[in-house]
Amino acid sequence: MSSLIARTLTALLWLIVITVISNIVKQLFFRDPHRPPVVWHWFPLIGSTVDYGQDPYRFFFKCREKYGDFFTFGLLGMKVTVYLGAKGNNFILNGKLKDLNAEEVYGPLTVPVFGRGVVYDVDNARFMDQKRLLKEGFTSTNLRAYVPQFIKETEQYINTNATFQGNDGGVCDISTVLSEISLYAAAGSLQGKEVRDSFDSSFATYYRHLDDGFAPVNFMFPWLPTPVNRRRDRAQKMMAKLYMDIIQRRRASGNGDGSHDMLWALMDGRYKDGTPLADEEIANLMIALLMGGQHNTAASGTWIMLHLAHRPHLVEELYQEQLRVLGDDDQAPTYETLQELTLHNNVIKETLRLHSPIHSIMRKVKRPMPIPETGVVVPAGHILLAAPGVPSRCEEFFPEPLAWNPHRWDKPDEAEQQQQQQQEQQQWLDGKVEDHDTVDYGYGAVSSKAVYSPYLPFGAGRHRCVGETFAYAQLGAILATVVRLLQWEQVDPQAPVPATDYSVSAIYGCCMHEAFSKALAQGQLSPESSEIRESVVVPAN
């Protein structure tokens, strides 16, 4: 028996050695000039998984310097072709359905979490129609109604959370605080009063179990009968039932108070063929919306707090801006006055530029795709990857690109460009697009030129995020409220801002975003005076 085991292990070892040697020989002597260059690697199955997973941007820039704007690397047995820059964004994000497919990439991960009949469990035409219906919840009229809810939830959290009480201060986990605030704010606005009132310990547990379902292993093996996946499946059923019960009660009682939340928008909506949405579809879309939007705001809000903690003078600048625009520190902003808080908006833009919610957007190649003017063809079966955050980190577009500097947006050219983009986004949501260079993927005309912008925190093209203006409004309202009620600074002025921990990233394919990363940090709270505005001191990890 022992000799059999020894022979088996020896054979396995030789197989590995032969595989590695064959892989090396293939890379050295059998390069195909008509295929993208392959990133050097030792083991075919592993490829560059570790380098990419540890820091995607470092990996992208290192490979770009060596191979150019497009290259192929191995990711857990898959061949992933990256195409960087504006041309790459256009090649992938404006790609045709017959060439590229997102459902095959993201479906295995998202369907068990979001549920059947929505997002990547349906064909692209149906998903685009669902995005059209979701877009109805992000009009200017609805955003005006959402902003007071954002502010109310943030104020209530600060006024009731034990961390922010007393005169002796305390320690808080910044990522947890922003995660909870953004979750309550999203629920209190988009999700509706009944959903917000259902936020008890069991709902929070279901949400966490669903979130755990986005474990990296489920990107490849979502069917594994692990405890995490069993909890994920049960949580999906329970949360969907909660939504469907609310829907049934609403249908029975009617919308007497004229509420403007997403649940009513979906209940009243119909697909283009006239078919109403099934209750299960509405419930699963609401789950997707809650999870996607909450993660974006929580991650971005955490980065905002961390950067401002290292620059307390900017916190004071933000407070003084509110006094100038709003008149006094008891006046909460409205949707309109949020637009006038220029520095607040610049803080959000700069954070999204440096810490984009999206670092990778993937598509399955369905048929060979020639890269224009290169003679290179991306084979069918490859995964194409766009990285819209790369131009945001390039010196040619943003001087000192890795420095977090909200005042860079004070420059007229950059500020006007961003203001124009936001205006175009809101016009699109309100159905007033006037750009002649547009394409309608099924949820309203979008600009085909947007992919060439160096600032794309919410993507572009067919899968452009429909919740972009909602995210700006929510982040703006939360930031303005925190600035009005609190002060915070770094306990160690010399400590750097924590680096991004990409090991806690999750690859999402929902309508809100497709990949995100977040910072983890704790904060120490200590009052500075008897005024409402207290001092939060945030130490780095």
mmCIF file with all atom_site columns, N, CA and C in Angstrom, residues 80-139:
data_model
loop_
_atom_site.group_PDB
_atom_site.id
_atom_site.type_symbol
_atom_site.label_atom_id
_atom_site.label_alt_id
_atom_site.label_comp_id
_atom_site.label_asym_id
_atom_site.label_entity_id
_atom_site.label_seq_id
_atom_site.pdbx_PDB_ins_code
_atom_site.Cartn_x
_atom_site.Cartn_y
_atom_site.Cartn_z
_atom_site.occupancy
_atom_site.B_iso_or_equiv
_atom_site.pdbx_formal_charge
_atom_site.auth_seq_id
_atom_site.auth_comp_id
_atom_site.auth_asym_id
_atom_site.auth_atom_id
_atom_site.pdbx_PDB_model_num
ATOM 1   N N  . VAL A 1 80  ? -7.459  35.638 -19.013 1.00 0.00 ? 80  VAL A N  1
ATOM 2   C CA . VAL A 1 80  ? -8.046  36.974 -18.908 1.00 0.00 ? 80  VAL A CA 1
ATOM 3   C C  . VAL A 1 80  ? -7.201  37.953 -19.711 1.00 0.00 ? 80  VAL A C  1
ATOM 4   N N  . THR A 1 81  ? -7.816  38.603 -20.692 1.00 0.00 ? 81  THR A N  1
ATOM 5   C CA . THR A 1 81  ? -7.124  39.609 -21.501 1.00 0.00 ? 81  THR A CA 1
ATOM 6   C C  . THR A 1 81  ? -7.529  40.994 -21.027 1.00 0.00 ? 81  THR A C  1
ATOM 7   N N  . VAL A 1 82  ? -6.555  41.746 -20.574 1.00 0.00 ? 82  VAL A N  1
ATOM 8   C CA . VAL A 1 82  ? -6.770  43.107 -20.085 1.00 0.00 ? 82  VAL A CA 1
ATOM 9   C C  . VAL A 1 82  ? -6.504  44.080 -21.225 1.00 0.00 ? 82  VAL A C  1
ATOM 10  N N  . TYR A 1 83  ? -7.365  45.084 -21.363 1.00 0.00 ? 83  TYR A N  1
ATOM 11  C CA . TYR A 1 83  ? -7.148  46.148 -22.346 1.00 0.00 ? 83  TYR A CA 1
ATOM 12  C C  . TYR A 1 83  ? -7.348  47.465 -21.604 1.00 0.00 ? 83  TYR A C  1
ATOM 13  N N  . LEU A 1 84  ? -6.244  48.169 -21.371 1.00 0.00 ? 84  LEU A N  1
ATOM 14  C CA . LEU A 1 84  ? -6.258  49.380 -20.557 1.00 0.00 ? 84  LEU A CA 1
ATOM 15  C C  . LEU A 1 84  ? -6.420  50.634 -21.404 1.00 0.00 ? 84  LEU A C  1
ATOM 16  N N  . GLY A 1 85  ? -6.769  51.733 -20.744 1.00 0.00 ? 85  GLY A N  1
ATOM 17  C CA . GLY A 1 85  ? -6.876  53.029 -21.402 1.00 0.00 ? 85  GLY A CA 1
ATOM 18  C C  . GLY A 1 85  ? -8.230  53.268 -22.026 1.00 0.00 ? 85  GLY A C  1
ATOM 19  N N  . ALA A 1 86  ? -8.381  54.454 -22.630 1.00 0.00 ? 86  ALA A N  1
ATOM 20  C CA . ALA A 1 86  ? -9.660  54.844 -23.228 1.00 0.00 ? 86  ALA A CA 1
ATOM 21  C C  . ALA A 1 86  ? -10.072 53.899 -24.351 1.00 0.00 ? 86  ALA A C  1
ATOM 22  N N  . LYS A 1 87  ? -9.096  53.484 -25.172 1.00 0.00 ? 87  LYS A N  1
ATOM 23  C CA . LYS A 1 87  ? -9.425  52.559 -26.259 1.00 0.00 ? 87  LYS A CA 1
ATOM 24  C C  . LYS A 1 87  ? -9.901  51.220 -25.712 1.00 0.00 ? 87  LYS A C  1
ATOM 25  N N  . GLY A 1 88  ? -9.270  50.781 -24.642 1.00 0.00 ? 88  GLY A N  1
ATOM 26  C CA . GLY A 1 88  ? -9.691  49.532 -24.025 1.00 0.00 ? 88  GLY A CA 1
ATOM 27  C C  . GLY A 1 88  ? -11.079 49.630 -23.434 1.00 0.00 ? 88  GLY A C  1
ATOM 28  N N  . ASN A 1 89  ? -11.363 50.749 -22.776 1.00 0.00 ? 89  ASN A N  1
ATOM 29  C CA . ASN A 1 89  ? -12.702 50.945 -22.219 1.00 0.00 ? 89  ASN A CA 1
ATOM 30  C C  . ASN A 1 89  ? -13.762 50.921 -23.313 1.00 0.00 ? 89  ASN A C  1
ATOM 31  N N  . ASN A 1 90  ? -13.460 51.573 -24.431 1.00 0.00 ? 90  ASN A N  1
ATOM 32  C CA . ASN A 1 90  ? -14.412 51.587 -25.550 1.00 0.00 ? 90  ASN A CA 1
ATOM 33  C C  . ASN A 1 90  ? -14.570 50.190 -26.151 1.00 0.00 ? 90  ASN A C  1
ATOM 34  N N  . PHE A 1 91  ? -13.462 49.490 -26.311 1.00 0.00 ? 91  PHE A N  1
ATOM 35  C CA . PHE A 1 91  ? -13.461 48.151 -26.902 1.00 0.00 ? 91  PHE A CA 1
ATOM 36  C C  . PHE A 1 91  ? -14.342 47.192 -26.103 1.00 0.00 ? 91  PHE A C  1
ATOM 37  N N  . ILE A 1 92  ? -14.301 47.324 -24.774 1.00 0.00 ? 92  ILE A N  1
ATOM 38  C CA . ILE A 1 92  ? -15.013 46.382 -23.909 1.00 0.00 ? 92  ILE A CA 1
ATOM 39  C C  . ILE A 1 92  ? -16.383 46.908 -23.492 1.00 0.00 ? 92  ILE A C  1
ATOM 40  N N  . LEU A 1 93  ? -16.426 48.131 -22.977 1.00 0.00 ? 93  LEU A N  1
ATOM 41  C CA . LEU A 1 93  ? -17.674 48.646 -22.414 1.00 0.00 ? 93  LEU A CA 1
ATOM 42  C C  . LEU A 1 93  ? -18.706 48.983 -23.484 1.00 0.00 ? 93  LEU A C  1
ATOM 43  N N  . ASN A 1 94  ? -18.244 49.313 -24.687 1.00 0.00 ? 94  ASN A N  1
ATOM 44  C CA . ASN A 1 94  ? -19.167 49.544 -25.801 1.00 0.00 ? 94  ASN A CA 1
ATOM 45  C C  . ASN A 1 94  ? -19.233 48.339 -26.736 1.00 0.00 ? 94  ASN A C  1
ATOM 46  N N  . GLY A 1 95  ? -18.753 47.194 -26.254 1.00 0.00 ? 95  GLY A N  1
ATOM 47  C CA . GLY A 1 95  ? -18.754 45.989 -27.072 1.00 0.00 ? 95  GLY A CA 1
ATOM 48  C C  . GLY A 1 95  ? -20.158 45.515 -27.399 1.00 0.00 ? 95  GLY A C  1
ATOM 49  N N  . LYS A 1 96  ? -20.266 44.738 -28.473 1.00 0.00 ? 96  LYS A N  1
ATOM 50  C CA . LYS A 1 96  ? -21.564 44.247 -28.932 1.00 0.00 ? 96  LYS A CA 1
ATOM 51  C C  . LYS A 1 96  ? -21.930 42.944 -28.225 1.00 0.00 ? 96  LYS A C  1
ATOM 52  N N  . LEU A 1 97  ? -23.239 42.722 -28.090 1.00 0.00 ? 97  LEU A N  1
ATOM 53  C CA . LEU A 1 97  ? -23.726 41.524 -27.410 1.00 0.00 ? 97  LEU A CA 1
ATOM 54  C C  . LEU A 1 97  ? -23.257 40.241 -28.089 1.00 0.00 ? 97  LEU A C  1
ATOM 55  N N  . LYS A 1 98  ? -23.157 40.260 -29.402 1.00 0.00 ? 98  LYS A N  1
ATOM 56  C CA . LYS A 1 98  ? -22.747 39.052 -30.108 1.00 0.00 ? 98  LYS A CA 1
ATOM 57  C C  . LYS A 1 98  ? -21.271 38.727 -29.858 1.00 0.00 ? 98  LYS A C  1
ATOM 58  N N  . ASP A 1 99  ? -20.524 39.718 -29.350 1.00 0.00 ? 99  ASP A N  1
ATOM 59  C CA . ASP A 1 99  ? -19.106 39.517 -29.077 1.00 0.00 ? 99  ASP A CA 1
ATOM 60  C C  . ASP A 1 99  ? -18.818 39.242 -27.604 1.00 0.00 ? 99  ASP A C  1
ATOM 61  N N  . LEU A 1 100 ? -19.551 39.894 -26.721 1.00 0.00 ? 100 LEU A N  1
ATOM 62  C CA . LEU A 1 100 ? -19.233 39.849 -25.292 1.00 0.00 ? 100 LEU A CA 1
ATOM 63  C C  . LEU A 1 100 ? -20.451 39.467 -24.465 1.00 0.00 ? 100 LEU A C  1
ATOM 64  N N  . ASN A 1 101 ? -20.195 38.747 -23.378 1.00 0.00 ? 101 ASN A N  1
ATOM 65  C CA . ASN A 1 101 ? -21.274 38.293 -22.515 1.00 0.00 ? 101 ASN A CA 1
ATOM 66  C C  . ASN A 1 101 ? -20.870 38.489 -21.056 1.00 0.00 ? 101 ASN A C  1
ATOM 67  N N  . ALA A 1 102 ? -21.724 39.162 -20.292 1.00 0.00 ? 102 ALA A N  1
ATOM 68  C CA . ALA A 1 102 ? -21.457 39.379 -18.867 1.00 0.00 ? 102 ALA A CA 1
ATOM 69  C C  . ALA A 1 102 ? -22.107 38.315 -17.995 1.00 0.00 ? 102 ALA A C  1
ATOM 70  N N  . GLU A 1 103 ? -23.220 37.762 -18.468 1.00 0.00 ? 103 GLU A N  1
ATOM 71  C CA . GLU A 1 103 ? -23.975 36.811 -17.649 1.00 0.00 ? 103 GLU A CA 1
ATOM 72  C C  . GLU A 1 103 ? -23.144 35.584 -17.281 1.00 0.00 ? 103 GLU A C  1
ATOM 73  N N  . GLU A 1 104 ? -22.344 35.091 -18.230 1.00 0.00 ? 104 GLU A N  1
ATOM 74  C CA . GLU A 1 104 ? -21.552 33.891 -17.968 1.00 0.00 ? 104 GLU A CA 1
ATOM 75  C C  . GLU A 1 104 ? -20.454 34.149 -16.945 1.00 0.00 ? 104 GLU A C  1
ATOM 76  N N  . VAL A 1 105 ? -20.008 35.391 -16.850 1.00 0.00 ? 105 VAL A N  1
ATOM 77  C CA . VAL A 1 105 ? -18.956 35.722 -15.890 1.00 0.00 ? 105 VAL A CA 1
ATOM 78  C C  . VAL A 1 105 ? -19.528 35.901 -14.494 1.00 0.00 ? 105 VAL A C  1
ATOM 79  N N  . TYR A 1 106 ? -20.591 36.700 -14.384 1.00 0.00 ? 106 TYR A N  1
ATOM 80  C CA . TYR A 1 106 ? -21.098 37.090 -13.070 1.00 0.00 ? 106 TYR A CA 1
ATOM 81  C C  . TYR A 1 106 ? -22.269 36.259 -12.568 1.00 0.00 ? 106 TYR A C  1
ATOM 82  N N  . GLY A 1 107 ? -22.955 35.561 -13.470 1.00 0.00 ? 107 GLY A N  1
ATOM 83  C CA . GLY A 1 107 ? -24.130 34.802 -13.067 1.00 0.00 ? 107 GLY A CA 1
ATOM 84  C C  . GLY A 1 107 ? -23.890 33.810 -11.942 1.00 0.00 ? 107 GLY A C  1
ATOM 85  N N  . PRO A 1 108 ? -22.848 32.965 -12.028 1.00 0.00 ? 108 PRO A N  1
ATOM 86  C CA . PRO A 1 108 ? -22.644 31.969 -10.971 1.00 0.00 ? 108 PRO A CA 1
ATOM 87  C C  . PRO A 1 108 ? -22.516 32.575 -9.578  1.00 0.00 ? 108 PRO A C  1
ATOM 88  N N  . LEU A 1 109 ? -21.935 33.764 -9.478  1.00 0.00 ? 109 LEU A N  1
ATOM 89  C CA . LEU A 1 109 ? -21.737 34.392 -8.173  1.00 0.00 ? 109 LEU A CA 1
ATOM 90  C C  . LEU A 1 109 ? -22.985 35.106 -7.684  1.00 0.00 ? 109 LEU A C  1
ATOM 91  N N  . THR A 1 110 ? -23.686 35.789 -8.587  1.00 0.00 ? 110 THR A N  1
ATOM 92  C CA . THR A 1 110 ? -24.762 36.681 -8.157  1.00 0.00 ? 110 THR A CA 1
ATOM 93  C C  . THR A 1 110 ? -26.123 36.016 -8.030  1.00 0.00 ? 110 THR A C  1
ATOM 94  N N  . VAL A 1 111 ? -26.412 35.030 -8.856  1.00 0.00 ? 111 VAL A N  1
ATOM 95  C CA . VAL A 1 111 ? -27.754 34.440 -8.847  1.00 0.00 ? 111 VAL A CA 1
ATOM 96  C C  . VAL A 1 111 ? -28.123 33.844 -7.488  1.00 0.00 ? 111 VAL A C  1
ATOM 97  N N  . PRO A 1 112 ? -27.235 33.091 -6.823  1.00 0.00 ? 112 PRO A N  1
ATOM 98  C CA . PRO A 1 112 ? -27.617 32.561 -5.512  1.00 0.00 ? 112 PRO A CA 1
ATOM 99  C C  . PRO A 1 112 ? -27.878 33.648 -4.469  1.00 0.00 ? 112 PRO A C  1
ATOM 100 N N  . VAL A 1 113 ? -27.284 34.821 -4.648  1.00 0.00 ? 113 VAL A N  1
ATOM 101 C CA . VAL A 1 113 ? -27.458 35.907 -3.680  1.00 0.00 ? 113 VAL A CA 1
ATOM 102 C C  . VAL A 1 113 ? -28.684 36.742 -4.015  1.00 0.00 ? 113 VAL A C  1
ATOM 103 N N  . PHE A 1 114 ? -28.794 37.192 -5.259  1.00 0.00 ? 114 PHE A N  1
ATOM 104 C CA . PHE A 1 114 ? -29.908 38.056 -5.651  1.00 0.00 ? 114 PHE A CA 1
ATOM 105 C C  . PHE A 1 114 ? -31.199 37.274 -5.868  1.00 0.00 ? 114 PHE A C  1
ATOM 106 N N  . GLY A 1 115 ? -31.081 36.043 -6.369  1.00 0.00 ? 115 GLY A N  1
ATOM 107 C CA . GLY A 1 115 ? -32.259 35.246 -6.647  1.00 0.00 ? 115 GLY A CA 1
ATOM 108 C C  . GLY A 1 115 ? -32.522 35.110 -8.137  1.00 0.00 ? 115 GLY A C  1
ATOM 109 N N  . ARG A 1 116 ? -33.523 34.318 -8.463  1.00 0.00 ? 116 ARG A N  1
ATOM 110 C CA . ARG A 1 116 ? -33.849 34.015 -9.848  1.00 0.00 ? 116 ARG A CA 1
ATOM 111 C C  . ARG A 1 116 ? -34.645 35.136 -10.507 1.00 0.00 ? 116 ARG A C  1
ATOM 112 N N  . GLY A 1 117 ? -34.512 35.199 -11.848 1.00 0.00 ? 117 GLY A N  1
ATOM 113 C CA . GLY A 1 117 ? -35.350 36.089 -12.636 1.00 0.00 ? 117 GLY A CA 1
ATOM 114 C C  . GLY A 1 117 ? -34.888 37.522 -12.730 1.00 0.00 ? 117 GLY A C  1
ATOM 115 N N  . VAL A 1 118 ? -33.698 37.828 -12.205 1.00 0.00 ? 118 VAL A N  1
ATOM 116 C CA . VAL A 1 118 ? -33.227 39.211 -12.239 1.00 0.00 ? 118 VAL A CA 1
ATOM 117 C C  . VAL A 1 118 ? -31.737 39.262 -12.575 1.00 0.00 ? 118 VAL A C  1
ATOM 118 N N  . VAL A 1 119 ? -31.298 40.439 -12.990 1.00 0.00 ? 119 VAL A N  1
ATOM 119 C CA . VAL A 1 119 ? -29.898 40.790 -13.232 1.00 0.00 ? 119 VAL A CA 1
ATOM 120 C C  . VAL A 1 119 ? -29.256 39.771 -14.173 1.00 0.00 ? 119 VAL A C  1
ATOM 121 N N  . TYR A 1 120 ? -28.306 38.956 -13.694 1.00 0.00 ? 120 TYR A N  1
ATOM 122 C CA . TYR A 1 120 ? -27.587 38.054 -14.588 1.00 0.00 ? 120 TYR A CA 1
ATOM 123 C C  . TYR A 1 120 ? -28.202 36.662 -14.677 1.00 0.00 ? 120 TYR A C  1
ATOM 124 N N  . ASP A 1 121 ? -29.425 36.499 -14.169 1.00 0.00 ? 121 ASP A N  1
ATOM 125 C CA . ASP A 1 121 ? -30.146 35.243 -14.348 1.00 0.00 ? 121 ASP A CA 1
ATOM 126 C C  . ASP A 1 121 ? -31.093 35.318 -15.538 1.00 0.00 ? 121 ASP A C  1
ATOM 127 N N  . VAL A 1 122 ? -31.124 36.462 -16.216 1.00 0.00 ? 122 VAL A N  1
ATOM 128 C CA . VAL A 1 122 ? -32.001 36.648 -17.375 1.00 0.00 ? 122 VAL A CA 1
ATOM 129 C C  . VAL A 1 122 ? -31.156 37.074 -18.567 1.00 0.00 ? 122 VAL A C  1
ATOM 130 N N  . ASP A 1 123 ? -31.748 37.028 -19.766 1.00 0.00 ? 123 ASP A N  1
ATOM 131 C CA . ASP A 1 123 ? -30.996 37.473 -20.936 1.00 0.00 ? 123 ASP A CA 1
ATOM 132 C C  . ASP A 1 123 ? -30.778 38.981 -20.862 1.00 0.00 ? 123 ASP A C  1
ATOM 133 N N  . ASN A 1 124 ? -29.854 39.461 -21.671 1.00 0.00 ? 124 ASN A N  1
ATOM 134 C CA . ASN A 1 124 ? -29.450 40.857 -21.569 1.00 0.00 ? 124 ASN A CA 1
ATOM 135 C C  . ASN A 1 124 ? -30.589 41.819 -21.832 1.00 0.00 ? 124 ASN A C  1
ATOM 136 N N  . ALA A 1 125 ? -31.465 41.490 -22.771 1.00 0.00 ? 125 ALA A N  1
ATOM 137 C CA . ALA A 1 125 ? -32.580 42.387 -23.086 1.00 0.00 ? 125 ALA A CA 1
ATOM 138 C C  . ALA A 1 125 ? -33.482 42.578 -21.873 1.00 0.00 ? 125 ALA A C  1
ATOM 139 N N  . ARG A 1 126 ? -33.743 41.491 -21.146 1.00 0.00 ? 126 ARG A N  1
ATOM 140 C CA . ARG A 1 126 ? -34.592 41.583 -19.959 1.00 0.00 ? 126 ARG A CA 1
ATOM 141 C C  . ARG A 1 126 ? -33.885 42.364 -18.855 1.00 0.00 ? 126 ARG A C  1
ATOM 142 N N  . PHE A 1 127 ? -32.591 42.133 -18.690 1.00 0.00 ? 127 PHE A N  1
ATOM 143 C CA . PHE A 1 127 ? -31.840 42.871 -17.676 1.00 0.00 ? 127 PHE A CA 1
ATOM 144 C C  . PHE A 1 127 ? -31.836 44.363 -17.985 1.00 0.00 ? 127 PHE A C  1
ATOM 145 N N  . MET A 1 128 ? -31.646 44.727 -19.249 1.00 0.00 ? 128 MET A N  1
ATOM 146 C CA . MET A 1 128 ? -31.670 46.138 -19.609 1.00 0.00 ? 128 MET A CA 1
ATOM 147 C C  . MET A 1 128 ? -33.047 46.743 -19.337 1.00 0.00 ? 128 MET A C  1
ATOM 148 N N  . ASP A 1 129 ? -34.097 45.957 -19.539 1.00 0.00 ? 129 ASP A N  1
ATOM 149 C CA . ASP A 1 129 ? -35.449 46.438 -19.250 1.00 0.00 ? 129 ASP A CA 1
ATOM 150 C C  . ASP A 1 129 ? -35.634 46.625 -17.746 1.00 0.00 ? 129 ASP A C  1
ATOM 151 N N  . GLN A 1 130 ? -35.031 45.743 -16.964 1.00 0.00 ? 130 GLN A N  1
ATOM 152 C CA . GLN A 1 130 ? -35.085 45.907 -15.509 1.00 0.00 ? 130 GLN A CA 1
ATOM 153 C C  . GLN A 1 130 ? -34.326 47.159 -15.078 1.00 0.00 ? 130 GLN A C  1
ATOM 154 N N  . LYS A 1 131 ? -33.219 47.449 -15.739 1.00 0.00 ? 131 LYS A N  1
ATOM 155 C CA . LYS A 1 131 ? -32.485 48.684 -15.431 1.00 0.00 ? 131 LYS A CA 1
ATOM 156 C C  . LYS A 1 131 ? -33.319 49.914 -15.784 1.00 0.00 ? 131 LYS A C  1
ATOM 157 N N  . ARG A 1 132 ? -34.085 49.812 -16.866 1.00 0.00 ? 132 ARG A N  1
ATOM 158 C CA . ARG A 1 132 ? -34.965 50.923 -17.227 1.00 0.00 ? 132 ARG A CA 1
ATOM 159 C C  . ARG A 1 132 ? -35.969 51.191 -16.113 1.00 0.00 ? 132 ARG A C  1
ATOM 160 N N  . LEU A 1 133 ? -36.513 50.136 -15.543 1.00 0.00 ? 133 LEU A N  1
ATOM 161 C CA . LEU A 1 133 ? -37.481 50.291 -14.463 1.00 0.00 ? 133 LEU A CA 1
ATOM 162 C C  . LEU A 1 133 ? -36.815 50.815 -13.191 1.00 0.00 ? 133 LEU A C  1
ATOM 163 N N  . LEU A 1 134 ? -35.609 50.343 -12.904 1.00 0.00 ? 134 LEU A N  1
ATOM 164 C CA . LEU A 1 134 ? -34.879 50.834 -11.737 1.00 0.00 ? 134 LEU A CA 1
ATOM 165 C C  . LEU A 1 134 ? -34.554 52.313 -11.877 1.00 0.00 ? 134 LEU A C  1
ATOM 166 N N  . LYS A 1 135 ? -34.276 52.713 -13.115 1.00 0.00 ? 135 LYS A N  1
ATOM 167 C CA . LYS A 1 135 ? -33.920 54.113 -13.365 1.00 0.00 ? 135 LYS A CA 1
ATOM 168 C C  . LYS A 1 135 ? -35.027 55.063 -12.941 1.00 0.00 ? 135 LYS A C  1
ATOM 169 N N  . GLU A 1 136 ? -36.267 54.593 -12.976 1.00 0.00 ? 136 GLU A N  1
ATOM 170 C CA . GLU A 1 136 ? -37.396 55.441 -12.603 1.00 0.00 ? 136 GLU A CA 1
ATOM 171 C C  . GLU A 1 136 ? -37.324 55.867 -11.143 1.00 0.00 ? 136 GLU A C  1
ATOM 172 N N  . GLY A 1 137 ? -36.610 55.108 -10.336 1.00 0.00 ? 137 GLY A N  1
ATOM 173 C CA . GLY A 1 137 ? -36.490 55.465 -8.925  1.00 0.00 ? 137 GLY A CA 1
ATOM 174 C C  . GLY A 1 137 ? -35.409 56.474 -8.632  1.00 0.00 ? 137 GLY A C  1
ATOM 175 N N  . PHE A 1 138 ? -34.665 56.918 -9.660  1.00 0.00 ? 138 PHE A N  1
ATOM 176 C CA . PHE A 1 138 ? -33.545 57.837 -9.450  1.00 0.00 ? 138 PHE A CA 1
ATOM 177 C C  . PHE A 1 138 ? -33.750 59.183 -10.131 1.00 0.00 ? 138 PHE A C  1
ATOM 178 N N  . THR A 1 139 ? -34.975 59.550 -10.418 1.00 0.00 ? 139 THR A N  1
ATOM 179 C CA . THR A 1 139 ? -35.242 60.849 -11.028 1.00 0.00 ? 139 THR A CA 1
ATOM 180 C C  . THR A 1 139 ? -35.006 61.962 -10.015 1.00 0.00 ? 139 THR A C  1
#
